[in-house]
Amino acid sequence: MYSVALATSSCLRARTRVAVVWVVDGHGLGLFDAADAIALTPGGGRFGSLLGGALAGQLADVANRQTSTARLIDLEVTPVDAAVAGLGHSGPIRVVVAPAAALPERLWPLLLERQPMCLVSALDGDTLGPARLYTADDIDAAGAAIAARFREG
């Protein structure tokens, strides 16, 4: 995630559009790092890794779509893509695609400092509302269930 935060911070400073993508539901795909993310620019730039590259082609299409809000997108990891990426299975996967500019500004410095944090957003269909960022200092304000998840790591 450090390389994604570094690339995203650089893109934002340069006023380059960049989207950040991470998995929220990959049930049945086997083990994968839930902290993986990838930053995508419209010109094809990729920073980070997501599912060993299994979604590379689909994510390139996603990066070229103009959007100002974060959203959930359902994709499919094909059997061929799963085998190439070393995943246990193929199948459906749900990712968040978020324009970096729509996420809280203080997210990027916290990630660069490798500080634990939690993003919380309301869901309206497949659209995510504004994300609220919490750290260890203010996580209790997010509610008991979120605070408990945060403390689990």
CSV table of C-alpha atoms in Angstrom, one decimal:
chain,number,residue,atom,x,y,z
A,1,MET,CA,0.0,0.0,0.0
A,2,TYR,CA,3.0,2.3,0.5
A,3,SER,CA,3.8,2.4,-3.2
A,4,VAL,CA,0.1,3.1,-4.0
A,5,ALA,CA,0.0,6.0,-1.5
A,6,LEU,CA,3.3,7.4,-2.8
A,7,ALA,CA,2.1,7.3,-6.5
A,8,THR,CA,-1.3,8.6,-5.6
A,9,SER,CA,0.1,11.5,-3.6
A,10,SER,CA,2.4,12.4,-6.6
A,11,CYS,CA,-0.5,12.2,-9.0
A,12,LEU,CA,-2.7,14.4,-6.8
A,13,ARG,CA,0.1,17.0,-6.5
A,14,ALA,CA,0.5,17.0,-10.3
A,15,ARG,CA,-3.3,17.3,-10.7
A,16,THR,CA,-3.4,14.0,-12.6
A,17,ARG,CA,-6.6,12.0,-12.3
A,18,VAL,CA,-6.0,8.8,-10.5
A,19,ALA,CA,-8.3,6.1,-9.2
A,20,VAL,CA,-7.6,3.7,-6.3
A,21,VAL,CA,-9.1,0.2,-6.4
A,22,TRP,CA,-9.3,-2.4,-3.7
A,23,VAL,CA,-11.2,-5.7,-3.1
A,24,VAL,CA,-14.1,-5.7,-0.7
A,25,ASP,CA,-15.5,-9.1,-1.5
A,26,GLY,CA,-13.5,-12.0,-3.2
A,27,HIS,CA,-15.4,-14.9,-1.6
A,28,GLY,CA,-14.2,-18.1,-3.1
A,29,LEU,CA,-11.0,-16.9,-4.7
A,30,GLY,CA,-8.8,-18.4,-2.1
A,31,LEU,CA,-6.2,-16.4,-0.1
A,32,PHE,CA,-5.3,-12.9,-1.2
A,33,ASP,CA,-3.9,-9.9,0.7
A,34,ALA,CA,-6.9,-7.8,1.7
A,35,ALA,CA,-4.6,-4.8,2.0
A,36,ASP,CA,-3.7,-4.9,-1.7
A,37,ALA,CA,-4.7,-2.0,-3.8
A,38,ILE,CA,-3.8,-0.5,-7.1
A,39,ALA,CA,-3.7,3.1,-8.4
A,40,LEU,CA,-4.7,3.6,-12.0
A,41,THR,CA,-4.3,6.6,-14.3
A,42,PRO,CA,-6.3,7.1,-17.5
A,43,GLY,CA,-3.2,6.8,-19.6
A,44,GLY,CA,-2.6,3.2,-18.4
A,45,GLY,CA,-0.4,3.9,-15.4
A,46,ARG,CA,-0.6,1.2,-12.7
A,47,PHE,CA,1.0,1.4,-9.3
A,48,GLY,CA,0.6,-1.4,-6.8
A,49,SER,CA,-0.8,-4.9,-7.3
A,50,LEU,CA,-4.3,-6.4,-7.0
A,51,LEU,CA,-4.8,-10.1,-7.1
A,52,GLY,CA,-1.5,-10.8,-8.8
A,53,GLY,CA,-2.7,-9.0,-12.0
A,54,ALA,CA,-5.7,-11.2,-12.5
A,55,LEU,CA,-7.9,-8.2,-13.2
A,56,ALA,CA,-5.4,-6.1,-15.3
A,57,GLY,CA,-7.4,-5.8,-18.5
A,58,GLN,CA,-10.7,-5.1,-16.7
A,59,LEU,CA,-9.1,-2.5,-14.4
A,60,ALA,CA,-7.6,-0.7,-17.4
A,61,ASP,CA,-11.2,-0.2,-18.7
A,62,VAL,CA,-12.3,0.9,-15.3
A,63,ALA,CA,-9.6,3.5,-15.1
A,64,ASN,CA,-10.7,5.1,-18.3
A,65,ARG,CA,-14.2,5.8,-17.1
A,66,GLN,CA,-14.7,9.3,-15.8
A,67,THR,CA,-16.4,9.5,-12.4
A,68,SER,CA,-16.2,11.8,-9.4
A,69,THR,CA,-17.7,9.4,-6.9
A,70,ALA,CA,-16.5,6.1,-5.4
A,71,ARG,CA,-18.5,3.0,-6.4
A,72,LEU,CA,-18.6,-0.7,-6.1
A,73,ILE,CA,-18.0,-2.6,-9.3
A,74,ASP,CA,-18.5,-6.3,-9.9
A,75,LEU,CA,-15.9,-8.1,-12.0
A,76,GLU,CA,-15.1,-11.7,-12.9
A,77,VAL,CA,-11.8,-13.5,-12.4
A,78,THR,CA,-11.8,-16.0,-15.3
A,79,PRO,CA,-10.3,-19.4,-14.8
A,80,VAL,CA,-7.3,-18.5,-17.1
A,81,ASP,CA,-6.7,-15.2,-15.2
A,82,ALA,CA,-6.9,-17.1,-11.8
A,83,ALA,CA,-4.4,-19.7,-13.0
A,84,VAL,CA,-1.9,-17.1,-14.3
A,85,ALA,CA,-2.2,-15.1,-11.1
A,86,GLY,CA,-1.9,-18.1,-8.8
A,87,LEU,CA,-5.3,-17.7,-7.2
A,88,GLY,CA,-7.1,-20.7,-5.8
A,89,HIS,CA,-10.3,-20.2,-7.8
A,90,SER,CA,-12.0,-18.1,-10.4
A,91,GLY,CA,-15.2,-16.3,-9.8
A,92,PRO,CA,-17.0,-13.0,-9.1
A,93,ILE,CA,-15.2,-10.3,-7.2
A,94,ARG,CA,-16.4,-6.9,-5.9
A,95,VAL,CA,-14.0,-3.9,-5.8
A,96,VAL,CA,-14.2,-0.3,-4.8
A,97,VAL,CA,-13.1,2.1,-7.4
A,98,ALA,CA,-12.5,5.5,-5.9
A,99,PRO,CA,-11.2,8.7,-7.4
A,100,ALA,CA,-8.3,9.6,-5.2
A,101,ALA,CA,-9.4,13.2,-5.1
A,102,ALA,CA,-12.7,12.1,-3.5
A,103,LEU,CA,-11.0,10.4,-0.6
A,104,PRO,CA,-10.0,12.3,2.5
A,105,GLU,CA,-6.8,14.4,2.0
A,106,ARG,CA,-5.2,13.2,5.1
A,107,LEU,CA,-5.4,9.5,4.0
A,108,TRP,CA,-2.3,9.7,1.9
A,109,PRO,CA,0.1,11.2,4.5
A,110,LEU,CA,-1.2,8.6,7.0
A,111,LEU,CA,-0.5,5.8,4.6
A,112,LEU,CA,2.9,7.1,3.8
A,113,GLU,CA,3.6,7.2,7.6
A,114,ARG,CA,2.2,3.7,7.8
A,115,GLN,CA,-0.3,4.7,10.4
A,116,PRO,CA,-3.4,2.6,11.0
A,117,MET,CA,-6.6,4.2,9.9
A,118,CYS,CA,-10.1,3.3,9.0
A,119,LEU,CA,-12.3,4.6,6.1
A,120,VAL,CA,-16.0,4.5,6.7
A,121,SER,CA,-18.6,5.3,4.0
A,122,ALA,CA,-22.3,4.9,3.6
A,123,LEU,CA,-23.5,2.9,0.6
A,124,ASP,CA,-26.3,4.0,-1.7
A,125,GLY,CA,-26.8,1.2,-4.2
A,126,ASP,CA,-23.4,0.8,-5.7
A,127,THR,CA,-22.3,4.4,-4.9
A,128,LEU,CA,-20.2,5.1,-1.8
A,129,GLY,CA,-21.0,8.3,0.1
A,130,PRO,CA,-18.2,10.6,1.3
A,131,ALA,CA,-15.6,8.6,3.2
A,132,ARG,CA,-14.8,9.5,6.8
A,133,LEU,CA,-11.4,8.7,8.0
A,134,TYR,CA,-10.6,7.6,11.6
A,135,THR,CA,-7.4,6.9,13.4
A,136,ALA,CA,-6.5,5.3,16.7
A,137,ASP,CA,-7.1,8.7,18.3
A,138,ASP,CA,-10.7,9.1,17.2
A,139,ILE,CA,-11.9,5.6,16.2
A,140,ASP,CA,-14.4,5.5,19.1
A,141,ALA,CA,-16.4,8.2,17.3
A,142,ALA,CA,-17.1,5.8,14.5
A,143,GLY,CA,-19.2,3.5,16.7
A,144,ALA,CA,-18.6,0.4,18.8
A,145,ALA,CA,-18.7,-2.1,15.9
A,146,ILE,CA,-16.3,-0.2,13.7
A,147,ALA,CA,-14.0,0.5,16.7
A,148,ALA,CA,-13.9,-3.2,17.6
A,149,ARG,CA,-13.0,-4.1,14.0
A,150,PHE,CA,-10.3,-1.5,13.9
A,151,ARG,CA,-8.8,-2.8,17.1
A,152,GLU,CA,-8.7,-6.3,15.6
A,153,GLY,CA,-6.3,-5.0,13.0
